[in-house]
Structure formats: structure tokens, C-alpha cells
PDB file of C-alpha atoms and ligand atoms in Angstrom:
ATOM      1  CA  MET A 134       1.946  65.723 -37.521  1.00 50.00           C
ATOM      2  CA  LYS A 135      -1.066  65.630 -39.850  1.00 48.00           C
ATOM      3  CA  ASN A 136      -3.741  63.856 -37.724  1.00 63.00           C
ATOM      4  CA  ILE A 137      -2.989  65.346 -34.982  1.00 68.00           C
ATOM      5  CA  LYS A 138      -5.733  67.339 -32.773  1.00 71.00           C
ATOM      6  CA  THR A 139      -5.494  70.531 -31.724  1.00 71.00           C
ATOM      7  CA  PHE A 140      -7.176  72.013 -28.079  1.00 64.00           C
ATOM      8  CA  PRO A 141      -9.359  73.793 -27.419  1.00 61.00           C
ATOM      9  CA  GLU A 142     -10.403  72.847 -31.214  1.00 49.00           C
ATOM     10  CA  GLN A 143     -10.315  69.332 -29.807  1.00 48.00           C
ATOM     11  CA  LYS A 144     -14.317  68.320 -29.454  1.00 42.00           C
ATOM     12  CA  GLN A 145     -13.194  65.945 -27.283  1.00 37.00           C
ATOM     13  CA  SER A 146     -13.360  67.235 -23.347  1.00 42.00           C
ATOM     14  CA  LEU A 147     -10.351  66.414 -21.678  1.00 49.00           C
ATOM     15  CA  PRO A 148      -9.571  64.042 -19.651  1.00 54.00           C
ATOM     16  CA  GLY A 149     -10.981  61.100 -22.174  1.00 74.00           C
ATOM     17  CA  ASN A 150     -13.452  58.168 -20.816  1.00 89.00           C
ATOM     18  CA  GLU A 151     -11.697  54.642 -21.483  1.00 92.00           C
ATOM     19  CA  HIS A 152     -15.510  53.031 -21.486  1.00 88.00           C
ATOM     20  CA  GLN A 153     -16.498  55.338 -24.855  1.00 87.00           C
ATOM     21  CA  MET A 154     -12.910  53.853 -26.861  1.00 90.00           C
ATOM     22  CA  ARG A 155     -13.284  52.193 -30.033  1.00 87.00           C
ATOM     23  CA  PRO A 156     -11.606  49.301 -29.808  1.00 89.00           C
ATOM     24  CA  GLU A 157     -10.807  49.217 -26.227  1.00 92.00           C
ATOM     25  CA  PRO A 158      -7.367  49.401 -24.737  1.00 96.00           C
ATOM     26  CA  GLN A 159      -6.060  45.563 -23.323  1.00 97.00           C
ATOM     27  CA  ILE A 160      -6.223  45.987 -19.593  1.00 98.00           C
ATOM     28  CA  ILE A 161      -4.617  42.477 -19.008  1.00 98.00           C
ATOM     29  CA  ARG A 162      -2.789  39.266 -21.572  1.00 98.00           C
ATOM     30  CA  GLU A 163      -5.889  36.207 -20.434  1.00 96.00           C
ATOM     31  CA  ASN A 164      -2.769  34.808 -19.744  1.00 98.00           C
ATOM     32  CA  TYR A 165      -0.636  36.436 -17.106  1.00 98.00           C
ATOM     33  CA  THR A 166      -0.732  34.364 -14.203  1.00 98.00           C
ATOM     34  CA  GLY A 167       0.130  36.724 -11.156  1.00 98.00           C
ATOM     35  CA  SER A 168       2.447  34.747  -8.744  1.00 98.00           C
ATOM     36  CA  GLY A 169       1.743  36.623  -5.128  1.00 98.00           C
ATOM     37  CA  LYS A 170       4.392  39.214  -6.361  1.00 98.00           C
ATOM     38  CA  LEU A 171       3.180  42.189  -4.024  1.00 99.00           C
ATOM     39  CA  LEU A 172       1.352  39.816  -1.887  1.00 98.00           C
ATOM     40  CA  GLY A 173      -0.405  41.563   1.025  1.00 98.00           C
ATOM     41  CA  LYS A 174       0.678  45.371  -0.341  1.00 99.00           C
ATOM     42  CA  VAL A 175      -1.106  48.380  -0.831  1.00 99.00           C
ATOM     43  CA  ALA A 176      -0.983  50.312  -3.154  1.00 99.00           C
ATOM     44  CA  PHE A 177      -1.626  53.765  -4.044  1.00 99.00           C
ATOM     45  CA  ILE A 178      -2.349  55.264  -7.711  1.00 99.00           C
ATOM     46  CA  THR A 179      -3.038  58.470  -9.232  1.00 99.00           C
ATOM     47  CA  GLY A 180      -4.885  58.173 -12.259  1.00 98.00           C
ATOM     48  CA  GLY A 181      -5.855  54.579 -11.793  1.00 98.00           C
ATOM     49  CA  ASP A 182      -9.295  54.713 -13.339  1.00 98.00           C
ATOM     50  CA  SER A 183      -8.173  54.009 -16.953  1.00 97.00           C
ATOM     51  CA  GLY A 184      -5.267  53.490 -19.639  1.00 98.00           C
ATOM     52  CA  ILE A 185      -2.115  52.811 -18.264  1.00 98.00           C
ATOM     53  CA  GLY A 186      -3.138  53.558 -14.784  1.00 98.00           C
ATOM     54  CA  ARG A 187      -6.280  51.242 -14.525  1.00 98.00           C
ATOM     55  CA  SER A 188      -3.862  48.461 -16.575  1.00 98.00           C
ATOM     56  CA  VAL A 189      -1.611  48.672 -13.182  1.00 99.00           C
ATOM     57  CA  ALA A 190      -4.502  48.764 -10.633  1.00 99.00           C
ATOM     58  CA  VAL A 191      -5.328  45.541 -11.935  1.00 99.00           C
ATOM     59  CA  HIS A 192      -2.205  43.944 -12.884  1.00 99.00           C
ATOM     60  CA  PHE A 193      -0.859  44.838  -9.037  1.00 99.00           C
ATOM     61  CA  ALA A 194      -4.157  43.031  -7.878  1.00 99.00           C
ATOM     62  CA  ARG A 195      -3.715  40.294  -9.702  1.00 98.00           C
ATOM     63  CA  GLU A 196       0.082  39.864  -7.979  1.00 99.00           C
ATOM     64  CA  GLY A 197      -1.926  40.180  -4.383  1.00 98.00           C
ATOM     65  CA  ALA A 198      -2.175  44.103  -3.928  1.00 99.00           C
ATOM     66  CA  ASN A 199      -4.676  46.596  -2.834  1.00 99.00           C
ATOM     67  CA  VAL A 200      -5.330  49.507  -4.454  1.00 99.00           C
ATOM     68  CA  ALA A 201      -6.612  52.701  -4.046  1.00 99.00           C
ATOM     69  CA  ILE A 202      -7.131  54.710  -7.196  1.00 98.00           C
ATOM     70  CA  VAL A 203      -7.538  58.729  -7.473  1.00 98.00           C
ATOM     71  CA  TYR A 204      -8.980  60.525 -10.983  1.00 98.00           C
ATOM     72  CA  LEU A 205     -10.153  63.545 -11.776  1.00 97.00           C
ATOM     73  CA  LYS A 206     -14.217  62.491 -12.541  1.00 95.00           C
ATOM     74  CA  GLU A 207     -14.740  59.221 -14.913  1.00 96.00           C
ATOM     75  CA  ASP A 208     -16.558  57.480 -11.673  1.00 97.00           C
ATOM     76  CA  LYS A 209     -17.964  55.294 -14.712  1.00 96.00           C
ATOM     77  CA  ASP A 210     -14.077  54.223 -15.788  1.00 97.00           C
ATOM     78  CA  ALA A 211     -13.215  53.834 -12.280  1.00 98.00           C
ATOM     79  CA  GLN A 212     -16.123  51.493 -11.146  1.00 98.00           C
ATOM     80  CA  LYS A 213     -15.192  49.425 -14.256  1.00 98.00           C
ATOM     81  CA  THR A 214     -11.491  49.071 -12.507  1.00 98.00           C
ATOM     82  CA  LYS A 215     -13.038  48.382  -8.808  1.00 98.00           C
ATOM     83  CA  GLU A 216     -15.033  45.803 -10.309  1.00 98.00           C
ATOM     84  CA  LEU A 217     -11.601  44.559 -12.253  1.00 98.00           C
ATOM     85  CA  VAL A 218      -9.539  44.509  -8.822  1.00 99.00           C
ATOM     86  CA  GLU A 219     -12.959  42.947  -6.941  1.00 98.00           C
ATOM     87  CA  LYS A 220     -12.550  40.172  -9.464  1.00 98.00           C
ATOM     88  CA  GLU A 221      -8.813  40.173  -8.644  1.00 98.00           C
ATOM     89  CA  GLY A 222      -9.899  38.746  -4.857  1.00 98.00           C
ATOM     90  CA  GLN A 223      -8.926  42.439  -3.458  1.00 98.00           C
ATOM     91  CA  GLN A 224     -10.592  45.852  -2.418  1.00 99.00           C
ATOM     92  CA  CYS A 225      -9.997  49.075  -4.486  1.00 99.00           C
ATOM     93  CA  LEU A 226     -10.817  52.433  -2.484  1.00 99.00           C
ATOM     94  CA  LEU A 227     -12.414  55.742  -5.716  1.00 99.00           C
ATOM     95  CA  ILE A 228     -10.754  58.671  -4.726  1.00 98.00           C
ATOM     96  CA  SER A 229     -12.426  61.414  -7.127  1.00 98.00           C
ATOM     97  CA  GLY A 230     -10.864  65.191  -6.995  1.00 98.00           C
ATOM     98  CA  ASP A 231      -8.449  67.317  -8.498  1.00 98.00           C
ATOM     99  CA  LEU A 232      -4.572  66.469  -7.329  1.00 98.00           C
ATOM    100  CA  LYS A 233      -3.484  69.748  -8.581  1.00 98.00           C
ATOM    101  CA  ASP A 234      -4.462  70.846  -5.034  1.00 98.00           C
ATOM    102  CA  GLU A 235      -2.413  70.140  -2.002  1.00 98.00           C
ATOM    103  CA  LYS A 236      -5.118  69.521   0.299  1.00 98.00           C
ATOM    104  CA  PHE A 237      -6.774  67.328  -1.891  1.00 99.00           C
ATOM    105  CA  CYS A 238      -3.570  65.022  -2.126  1.00 99.00           C
ATOM    106  CA  LYS A 239      -2.889  64.668   1.576  1.00 99.00           C
ATOM    107  CA  SER A 240      -6.501  63.930   2.244  1.00 99.00           C
ATOM    108  CA  ALA A 241      -6.316  61.147  -0.764  1.00 99.00           C
ATOM    109  CA  VAL A 242      -2.933  60.008   0.711  1.00 99.00           C
ATOM    110  CA  LYS A 243      -4.588  59.624   4.140  1.00 98.00           C
ATOM    111  CA  LYS A 244      -7.930  57.621   2.984  1.00 98.00           C
ATOM    112  CA  CYS A 245      -6.102  55.452   1.576  1.00 99.00           C
ATOM    113  CA  HIS A 246      -3.715  55.044   5.050  1.00 99.00           C
ATOM    114  CA  SER A 247      -6.796  54.909   7.384  1.00 98.00           C
ATOM    115  CA  LEU A 248      -8.930  52.461   5.339  1.00 98.00           C
ATOM    116  CA  PHE A 249      -5.840  49.913   4.572  1.00 98.00           C
ATOM    117  CA  LYS A 250      -3.342  50.910   7.631  1.00 98.00           C
ATOM    118  CA  LYS A 251      -0.138  51.159   5.280  1.00 98.00           C
ATOM    119  CA  ILE A 252       1.376  52.365   2.155  1.00 99.00           C
ATOM    120  CA  ASN A 253       3.962  50.264   0.146  1.00 99.00           C
ATOM    121  CA  ILE A 254       4.199  51.537  -3.298  1.00 99.00           C
ATOM    122  CA  VAL A 255       3.402  54.927  -4.630  1.00 99.00           C
ATOM    123  CA  VAL A 256       2.252  55.387  -8.437  1.00 99.00           C
ATOM    124  CA  ASN A 257       2.643  58.788  -9.783  1.00 99.00           C
ATOM    125  CA  ASN A 258       0.603  58.976 -12.729  1.00 98.00           C
ATOM    126  CA  ALA A 259      -2.202  61.497 -13.220  1.00 98.00           C
ATOM    127  CA  ALA A 260      -1.484  63.503 -16.822  1.00 98.00           C
ATOM    128  CA  VAL A 261      -2.703  65.890 -19.078  1.00 96.00           C
ATOM    129  CA  GLN A 262      -2.019  67.393 -22.556  1.00 95.00           C
ATOM    130  CA  PHE A 263      -3.055  69.762 -25.450  1.00 95.00           C
ATOM    131  CA  PRO A 264      -1.554  69.833 -28.255  1.00 94.00           C
ATOM    132  CA  GLN A 265      -0.414  72.312 -30.230  1.00 94.00           C
ATOM    133  CA  LYS A 266       1.701  73.078 -33.162  1.00 90.00           C
ATOM    134  CA  GLU A 267       3.216  76.669 -32.195  1.00 96.00           C
ATOM    135  CA  LEU A 268       4.664  77.968 -29.354  1.00 97.00           C
ATOM    136  CA  GLU A 269       3.574  81.134 -29.679  1.00 97.00           C
ATOM    137  CA  LYS A 270      -0.287  78.828 -29.337  1.00 97.00           C
ATOM    138  CA  ILE A 271       0.706  77.591 -25.236  1.00 97.00           C
ATOM    139  CA  THR A 272      -0.745  80.408 -23.415  1.00 97.00           C
ATOM    140  CA  ALA A 273       0.135  80.867 -19.782  1.00 97.00           C
ATOM    141  CA  SER A 274      -3.357  79.182 -18.661  1.00 97.00           C
ATOM    142  CA  GLN A 275      -2.589  76.295 -20.825  1.00 97.00           C
ATOM    143  CA  LEU A 276       1.014  75.613 -19.324  1.00 98.00           C
ATOM    144  CA  HIS A 277      -0.059  76.442 -15.461  1.00 98.00           C
ATOM    145  CA  LYS A 278      -2.763  73.437 -16.147  1.00 97.00           C
ATOM    146  CA  THR A 279       0.240  71.360 -17.879  1.00 98.00           C
ATOM    147  CA  PHE A 280       2.718  71.781 -15.015  1.00 98.00           C
ATOM    148  CA  GLU A 281       0.060  71.646 -11.961  1.00 98.00           C
ATOM    149  CA  THR A 282      -1.140  68.705 -13.363  1.00 98.00           C
ATOM    150  CA  ASN A 283       1.459  66.928 -14.515  1.00 98.00           C
ATOM    151  CA  ILE A 284       4.355  67.784 -11.839  1.00 98.00           C
ATOM    152  CA  TYR A 285       3.324  69.229  -9.247  1.00 99.00           C
ATOM    153  CA  PRO A 286       1.390  66.503  -7.896  1.00 99.00           C
ATOM    154  CA  TYR A 287       4.105  64.404  -7.673  1.00 99.00           C
ATOM    155  CA  PHE A 288       5.506  66.466  -5.170  1.00 99.00           C
ATOM    156  CA  TYR A 289       2.182  66.527  -2.929  1.00 99.00           C
ATOM    157  CA  ILE A 290       1.517  62.818  -3.384  1.00 99.00           C
ATOM    158  CA  THR A 291       5.119  61.715  -2.295  1.00 99.00           C
ATOM    159  CA  LYS A 292       5.354  64.165   0.476  1.00 98.00           C
ATOM    160  CA  ALA A 293       1.812  63.332   1.747  1.00 99.00           C
ATOM    161  CA  ALA A 294       3.143  59.888   1.488  1.00 99.00           C
ATOM    162  CA  LEU A 295       6.700  59.499   2.820  1.00 98.00           C
ATOM    163  CA  PRO A 296       5.836  59.256   6.563  1.00 98.00           C
ATOM    164  CA  PHE A 297       3.986  56.144   5.836  1.00 98.00           C
ATOM    165  CA  LEU A 298       6.127  54.281   3.469  1.00 98.00           C
ATOM    166  CA  GLN A 299       9.278  52.468   5.012  1.00 98.00           C
ATOM    167  CA  GLU A 300      12.063  50.033   4.110  1.00 98.00           C
ATOM    168  CA  ASN A 301      11.810  48.090   0.567  1.00 98.00           C
ATOM    169  CA  ASP A 302       8.649  50.120  -0.135  1.00 99.00           C
ATOM    170  CA  THR A 303       8.749  51.593  -4.114  1.00 99.00           C
ATOM    171  CA  ILE A 304       7.488  54.972  -5.912  1.00 99.00           C
ATOM    172  CA  ILE A 305       7.494  54.696  -9.974  1.00 99.00           C
ATOM    173  CA  ASN A 306       6.398  58.216 -11.979  1.00 99.00           C
ATOM    174  CA  THR A 307       5.457  57.742 -15.068  1.00 99.00           C
ATOM    175  CA  SER A 308       7.142  60.388 -17.873  1.00 99.00           C
ATOM    176  CA  SER A 309       6.921  59.951 -21.180  1.00 98.00           C
ATOM    177  CA  VAL A 310       9.214  58.679 -24.688  1.00 98.00           C
ATOM    178  CA  THR A 311       8.902  62.947 -24.978  1.00 97.00           C
ATOM    179  CA  ALA A 312      10.634  63.312 -22.475  1.00 98.00           C
ATOM    180  CA  TYR A 313      13.823  62.442 -23.685  1.00 98.00           C
ATOM    181  CA  ARG A 314      13.428  63.022 -27.789  1.00 96.00           C
ATOM    182  CA  GLY A 315      11.368  66.272 -26.994  1.00 96.00           C
ATOM    183  CA  SER A 316       7.865  66.205 -29.191  1.00 95.00           C
ATOM    184  CA  ASP A 317       6.944  69.032 -31.662  1.00 93.00           C
ATOM    185  CA  HIS A 318       3.335  69.606 -30.973  1.00 93.00           C
ATOM    186  CA  LEU A 319       3.531  69.272 -26.945  1.00 96.00           C
ATOM    187  CA  ILE A 320       6.229  71.123 -25.948  1.00 98.00           C
ATOM    188  CA  ASP A 321       5.054  71.865 -22.704  1.00 98.00           C
ATOM    189  CA  TYR A 322       3.585  68.336 -22.123  1.00 98.00           C
ATOM    190  CA  ALA A 323       6.960  66.679 -22.743  1.00 98.00           C
ATOM    191  CA  SER A 324       8.990  69.731 -20.771  1.00 98.00           C
ATOM    192  CA  THR A 325       6.713  68.050 -17.410  1.00 98.00           C
ATOM    193  CA  LYS A 326       7.741  64.981 -18.415  1.00 98.00           C
ATOM    194  CA  GLY A 327      11.298  65.642 -18.513  1.00 98.00           C
ATOM    195  CA  ALA A 328      11.499  67.325 -14.920  1.00 99.00           C
ATOM    196  CA  ILE A 329       9.738  64.148 -13.763  1.00 99.00           C
ATOM    197  CA  VAL A 330      12.632  62.234 -15.098  1.00 98.00           C
ATOM    198  CA  SER A 331      14.733  64.948 -12.986  1.00 98.00           C
ATOM    199  CA  PHE A 332      12.593  64.135 -10.063  1.00 99.00           C
ATOM    200  CA  THR A 333      13.036  60.903  -9.925  1.00 99.00           C
ATOM    201  CA  LYS A 334      16.759  61.008  -9.853  1.00 98.00           C
ATOM    202  CA  SER A 335      16.742  62.759  -7.086  1.00 98.00           C
ATOM    203  CA  LEU A 336      14.377  61.716  -4.943  1.00 98.00           C
ATOM    204  CA  SER A 337      16.210  57.758  -5.631  1.00 98.00           C
ATOM    205  CA  ARG A 338      19.548  59.443  -4.274  1.00 98.00           C
ATOM    206  CA  ILE A 339      17.540  60.955  -1.398  1.00 98.00           C
ATOM    207  CA  LEU A 340      15.591  57.837  -0.683  1.00 98.00           C
ATOM    208  CA  ALA A 341      18.155  54.956  -0.749  1.00 98.00           C
ATOM    209  CA  GLU A 342      19.087  55.547   2.863  1.00 98.00           C
ATOM    210  CA  ARG A 343      16.119  54.144   3.783  1.00 98.00           C
ATOM    211  CA  LYS A 344      15.852  51.781   1.604  1.00 98.00           C
ATOM    212  CA  ILE A 345      13.103  53.249  -0.651  1.00 99.00           C
ATOM    213  CA  ARG A 346      13.528  52.802  -4.664  1.00 99.00           C
ATOM    214  CA  VAL A 347      12.399  55.344  -6.806  1.00 99.00           C
ATOM    215  CA  ASN A 348      11.915  54.646 -10.757  1.00 99.00           C
ATOM    216  CA  GLY A 349       9.743  55.321 -13.909  1.00 98.00           C
ATOM    217  CA  VAL A 350       8.284  53.974 -16.601  1.00 98.00           C
ATOM    218  CA  ALA A 351       8.946  56.237 -19.824  1.00 98.00           C
ATOM    219  CA  PRO A 352       6.099  55.007 -22.600  1.00 98.00           C
ATOM    220  CA  GLY A 353       5.996  55.522 -26.280  1.00 97.00           C
ATOM    221  CA  PRO A 354       2.271  55.218 -27.806  1.00 96.00           C
ATOM    222  CA  ILE A 355       0.302  53.711 -25.612  1.00 97.00           C
ATOM    223  CA  TRP A 356      -3.410  53.388 -26.539  1.00 95.00           C
ATOM    224  CA  THR A 357      -5.460  55.591 -23.852  1.00 95.00           C
ATOM    225  CA  PRO A 358      -8.031  57.970 -23.304  1.00 93.00           C
ATOM    226  CA  LEU A 359      -4.944  60.444 -22.905  1.00 92.00           C
ATOM    227  CA  ILE A 360      -4.655  59.510 -26.863  1.00 88.00           C
ATOM    228  CA  VAL A 361      -8.265  59.543 -28.811  1.00 82.00           C
ATOM    229  CA  ALA A 362      -8.133  63.719 -27.148  1.00 72.00           C
ATOM    230  CA  SER A 363      -5.440  63.729 -29.282  1.00 72.00           C
ATOM    231  CA  PHE A 364      -5.383  61.183 -32.277  1.00 67.00           C
ATOM    232  CA  ASP A 365      -8.438  60.229 -34.209  1.00 62.00           C
ATOM    233  CA  THR A 366      -8.060  56.416 -34.687  1.00 68.00           C
ATOM    234  CA  LEU A 367      -5.443  53.592 -33.500  1.00 73.00           C
ATOM    235  CA  ALA A 368      -4.552  53.394 -36.736  1.00 76.00           C
ATOM    236  CA  ASP A 369      -2.457  56.430 -37.127  1.00 78.00           C
ATOM    237  CA  PHE A 370      -0.808  56.291 -34.146  1.00 87.00           C
ATOM    238  CA  GLY A 371       2.167  55.154 -32.568  1.00 90.00           C
ATOM    239  CA  LYS A 372       3.286  53.925 -36.438  1.00 90.00           C
ATOM    240  CA  ASN A 373       6.493  55.859 -36.861  1.00 89.00           C
ATOM    241  CA  ASN A 374       8.160  54.133 -34.529  1.00 93.00           C
ATOM    242  CA  PRO A 375      10.627  50.590 -35.206  1.00 96.00           C
ATOM    243  CA  MET A 376       7.807  48.068 -34.504  1.00 97.00           C
ATOM    244  CA  GLY A 377       5.083  50.667 -36.431  1.00 95.00           C
ATOM    245  CA  ARG A 378       2.055  50.221 -33.978  1.00 95.00           C
ATOM    246  CA  ALA A 379       0.636  51.535 -30.499  1.00 95.00           C
ATOM    247  CA  GLY A 380       1.198  49.629 -27.716  1.00 97.00           C
ATOM    248  CA  GLN A 381      -1.221  48.671 -25.168  1.00 98.00           C
ATOM    249  CA  PRO A 382      -2.068  49.218 -21.329  1.00 98.00           C
ATOM    250  CA  SER A 383      -1.382  45.632 -21.001  1.00 98.00           C
ATOM    251  CA  GLU A 384       2.133  45.630 -22.322  1.00 98.00           C
ATOM    252  CA  VAL A 385       2.912  48.581 -20.092  1.00 99.00           C
ATOM    253  CA  ALA A 386       1.785  47.136 -16.559  1.00 99.00           C
ATOM    254  CA  PRO A 387       3.582  44.522 -15.795  1.00 99.00           C
ATOM    255  CA  ALA A 388       7.471  47.174 -15.580  1.00 99.00           C
ATOM    256  CA  TYR A 389       5.168  48.626 -12.755  1.00 99.00           C
ATOM    257  CA  VAL A 390       4.991  45.408 -11.465  1.00 99.00           C
ATOM    258  CA  PHE A 391       8.693  44.212 -11.659  1.00 99.00           C
ATOM    259  CA  LEU A 392       9.617  47.433 -10.267  1.00 99.00           C
ATOM    260  CA  ALA A 393       7.050  47.184  -7.269  1.00 99.00           C
ATOM    261  CA  CYS A 394       8.473  44.369  -6.082  1.00 98.00           C
ATOM    262  CA  GLU A 395      11.722  42.534  -4.753  1.00 98.00           C
ATOM    263  CA  ASP A 396      12.909  41.734  -8.393  1.00 98.00           C
ATOM    264  CA  SER A 397      13.605  45.347  -9.272  1.00 98.00           C
ATOM    265  CA  SER A 398      16.027  45.129  -5.580  1.00 98.00           C
ATOM    266  CA  TYR A 399      19.221  46.347  -6.554  1.00 98.00           C
ATOM    267  CA  ILE A 400      17.367  49.400  -9.823  1.00 98.00           C
ATOM    268  CA  THR A 401      16.500  53.358  -8.188  1.00 98.00           C
ATOM    269  CA  GLY A 402      16.590  56.219 -10.296  1.00 98.00           C
ATOM    270  CA  GLN A 403      16.703  54.635 -13.946  1.00 98.00           C
ATOM    271  CA  PHE A 404      13.279  54.195 -16.214  1.00 98.00           C
ATOM    272  CA  ILE A 405      12.165  51.172 -18.376  1.00 98.00           C
ATOM    273  CA  HIS A 406      11.222  52.274 -22.056  1.00 98.00           C
ATOM    274  CA  ILE A 407       8.317  51.116 -22.926  1.00 98.00           C
ATOM    275  CA  ASN A 408       8.397  52.757 -26.569  1.00 97.00           C
ATOM    276  CA  GLY A 409       7.785  50.145 -29.443  1.00 97.00           C
ATOM    277  CA  GLY A 410      11.587  50.232 -30.260  1.00 97.00           C
ATOM    278  CA  GLU A 411      13.044  54.329 -30.130  1.00 96.00           C
ATOM    279  CA  LEU A 412      16.277  54.321 -28.952  1.00 95.00           C
ATOM    280  CA  VAL A 413      16.741  56.535 -25.843  1.00 94.00           C
ATOM    281  CA  SER A 414      18.977  57.269 -23.357  1.00 80.00           C
ATOM    282  CA  GLY A 415      19.409  57.223 -19.304  1.00 69.00           C
TER     283      GLY A 415
HETATM  284  P1  NAD B 791      -5.477  57.959 -18.534  1.00 80.12           P
HETATM  285  O1  NAD B 791      -5.905  59.727 -20.027  1.00 80.12           O
HETATM  286  O2  NAD B 791      -5.828  57.142 -18.957  1.00 80.12           O
HETATM  287  O3  NAD B 791      -5.078  58.473 -17.297  1.00 80.12           O
HETATM  288  C1  NAD B 791      -4.922  59.837 -16.885  1.00 80.12           C
HETATM  289  C2  NAD B 791      -6.046  60.095 -15.816  1.00 80.12           C
HETATM  290  O4  NAD B 791      -5.334  61.122 -14.764  1.00 80.12           O
HETATM  291  C3  NAD B 791      -7.220  60.842 -15.850  1.00 80.12           C
HETATM  292  O5  NAD B 791      -8.023  59.342 -16.010  1.00 80.12           O
HETATM  293  C4  NAD B 791      -7.826  61.342 -14.866  1.00 80.12           C
HETATM  294  O6  NAD B 791      -8.317  61.133 -13.999  1.00 80.12           O
HETATM  295  C5  NAD B 791      -5.953  61.480 -14.353  1.00 80.12           C
HETATM  296  N1  NAD B 791      -5.570  63.251 -13.976  1.00 80.12           N
HETATM  297  C6  NAD B 791      -6.096  64.267 -14.893  1.00 80.12           C
HETATM  298  N2  NAD B 791      -6.110  65.716 -14.406  1.00 80.12           N
HETATM  299  C7  NAD B 791      -6.335  65.266 -13.067  1.00 80.12           C
HETATM  300  C8  NAD B 791      -6.144  65.675 -12.448  1.00 80.12           C
HETATM  301  N3  NAD B 791      -5.934  67.279 -12.082  1.00 80.12           N
HETATM  302  N4  NAD B 791      -6.512  65.356 -10.462  1.00 80.12           N
HETATM  303  C9  NAD B 791      -6.972  63.784 -10.829  1.00 80.12           C
HETATM  304  N5  NAD B 791      -6.725  63.074 -11.806  1.00 80.12           N
HETATM  305  C10 NAD B 791      -6.376  63.678 -12.984  1.00 80.12           C
HETATM  306  O7  NAD B 791      -3.800  58.195 -20.116  1.00 80.12           O
HETATM  307  P2  NAD B 791      -3.276  57.580 -19.944  1.00 80.12           P
HETATM  308  O8  NAD B 791      -2.217  57.090 -21.026  1.00 80.12           O
HETATM  309  O9  NAD B 791      -3.115  56.151 -19.525  1.00 80.12           O
HETATM  310  O10 NAD B 791      -2.212  58.472 -19.034  1.00 80.12           O
HETATM  311  C11 NAD B 791      -1.481  57.646 -17.583  1.00 80.12           C
HETATM  312  C12 NAD B 791      -0.533  58.280 -18.088  1.00 80.12           C
HETATM  313  O11 NAD B 791       0.879  57.891 -19.081  1.00 80.12           O
HETATM  314  C13 NAD B 791       0.182  59.904 -18.212  1.00 80.12           C
HETATM  315  O12 NAD B 791       1.089  59.834 -16.824  1.00 80.12           O
HETATM  316  C14 NAD B 791       0.748  59.884 -19.399  1.00 80.12           C
HETATM  317  O13 NAD B 791       2.272  61.336 -19.516  1.00 80.12           O
HETATM  318  C15 NAD B 791       1.633  58.665 -19.389  1.00 80.12           C
HETATM  319  N6  NAD B 791       2.027  58.246 -20.860  1.00 80.12           N
HETATM  320  C16 NAD B 791       1.190  57.984 -21.356  1.00 80.12           C
HETATM  321  C17 NAD B 791       1.163  58.023 -23.066  1.00 80.12           C
HETATM  322  C18 NAD B 791       0.411  57.171 -24.102  1.00 80.12           C
HETATM  323  O14 NAD B 791       0.861  57.263 -25.138  1.00 80.12           O
HETATM  324  N7  NAD B 791      -1.266  56.770 -23.653  1.00 80.12           N
HETATM  325  C19 NAD B 791       2.685  58.338 -23.133  1.00 80.12           C
HETATM  326  C20 NAD B 791       3.638  58.175 -22.592  1.00 80.12           C
HETATM  327  C21 NAD B 791       3.285  59.049 -21.671  1.00 80.12           C
HETATM  328 MG1   MG B 792      -9.504  58.523 -17.165  1.00 80.12          MG
END
């Protein structure tokens, strides 16, 4: 735990900004070739301004989808994501606001639908984390913030989007390796990530009848703004997994493409573990 900053001592405000990160995260591999796997689809992605969400937006665009991204207030990062999506020849709707507010969630989904006239892929992905070395340091206020940001919006957004989803559409939820093996410094965060696993599995059972698939991705250490707020450098981060390094967003987003497209047509209620070789079950 020695290189971990704790909240609120950490200097950087949360969430962090990707444009200030050094080295900059890799968003997409130069040799990633799109093959129209999401041609004509519309994706709604929370936390799409930066990190994994941005990378997912760009991969989806390269595969032929238009995207709407929701973010808190990182306008500069969001603008860059929009440019990257447009470079792929696709449209990107930016929606800034607080996902803790159900009314905002409803209006965000509505905005996306009004512009694109459909929604095919929902990616629930926004989150915060506030490292604490002891359980006693987790205040009620921190606990509320972590749960209200990390899991409540998965319900709000999914409820709002469901009326628009049709056969073969998909929902993809971002959990974390911490849901499976726990975390000594992110107890509240890991608990929300466990809730996301149960939410995903429950929802997949209800929606199977409608032929809507619900899956998730459980990343390990990935170099994103969320992490800069908790760790000092890339060198410190991800050292303890079998591959001995952190992953890049570009190594995570292709799994979202797989779960969003027809290639995963017989998979629902499952998680893909992208964590540098840490063995977890479920
Ligand atoms: P990130 O900081 O780039 O993305 C998180 C985004 O969530 C932020 O950009 C922010 O705009 C958004 N957000 C936070 N609170 C919000 C609110 N109240 N309203 C609206 N938007 C809000 O970090 P990331 O690492 O790409 O995180 C994406 C997902 O990946 C998260 O669910 C995170 O838990 C998960 N994850 C990340 C790692 C990792 O090592 N980076 C590991 C496991 C899981
Ligand atoms: Mg961000």
C-alpha cells in the first residue's frame, strides 16, 4: 500500500483530467482495424470523456457507431474525445452533468435518443474512488458519494434506456478486479463494484427473454485519470500482477466491442477479466 495516496490528503481533485497525464494513456492501437462490427449502431457511454470510456467511444466509432458520452465537468477531455470520434467519421454527442441525479440521467438518455433516434448499446462506466487505509476513515459522506456515483446511476441510466432497447441490443457494465478479490484501500469502492456484478447478472436474467444481452468488464490496473488521483506514477502501478505492469485503455476497449457486437451473441450475464493475469472466478 505504500505508494497509495489517501483522500482527502491527495492534492489532485477528483475526477482527474486525462490531458494532464504523463505519459498519456494509449487510447487505441495504431494498427486496430475496424471492420464495421457496429455499423449504424448508437452507443450511450457514461464516463466517456477519458480513460476506459474514451477508449471505448473511439473503438466503437472505428467500428461504425455514433456515440453519446456523459461526463461530470471535464469539458476539455470530452472535447478531445469528440474530435477523436469525428476523426473516425462518426458523430459524438457531449452531455455534461451529475449522474447522481436521476432526473439528469433521464434527460441525458432522452437527448441521445432525440438526436440519433435510437440507442443500441448502453455502457455504464462512470465511477469515483477515494482510497482510505482504514475502514474507520470511510465517513458516511464518502460512503454515500461512492455508492451514489458508482452504482445508483447504473439503475437510473438502464431504466431510462430500456424502453428504447430492442432485440440484439446490449448493455455493458464496468466493474473491477476489486469486486472479485477485494481491496485493502478501496473497501467502499470495491463494494460498489461487487454490486455491479450482481446487478449485471440479475439484469441479464430478466432481459434474456427480450434478447437484450447484459455483460460486463472487470479491469485490473489500467492507466487512467482515476488512477493518477490515487497513485503517483505509472511505474508504481500494476507491479503486483503476473504481467508486472499496468494495462492501457487500448487493451480494455476491444472487449467492449466484442460484448457490444454480434460476435458475443450467445454470451450474457458474464464478465471479461482484463487484469494482467490475476486469476479470479465468476
Ligand atoms: P476516468 O476517470 O477516466 O473515468 C471516470 C469518469 O467518470 C470521469 O471521467 C467522470 O467524468 C465520470 N464521472 C465520475 N463521477 C461522475 C458523476 N457524478 N457524474 C457524471 N460523470 C461522472 O477513469 P477510468 O479508470 O477510465 O474509469 C472507468 C471505469 O473503469 C470506472 O467504472 C472504474 O471503476 C473502472 N475501473 C478502472 C480501473 C483502472 O485501473 N483505471 C480498474 C478497474 C475498474
Ligand atoms: Mg475524466
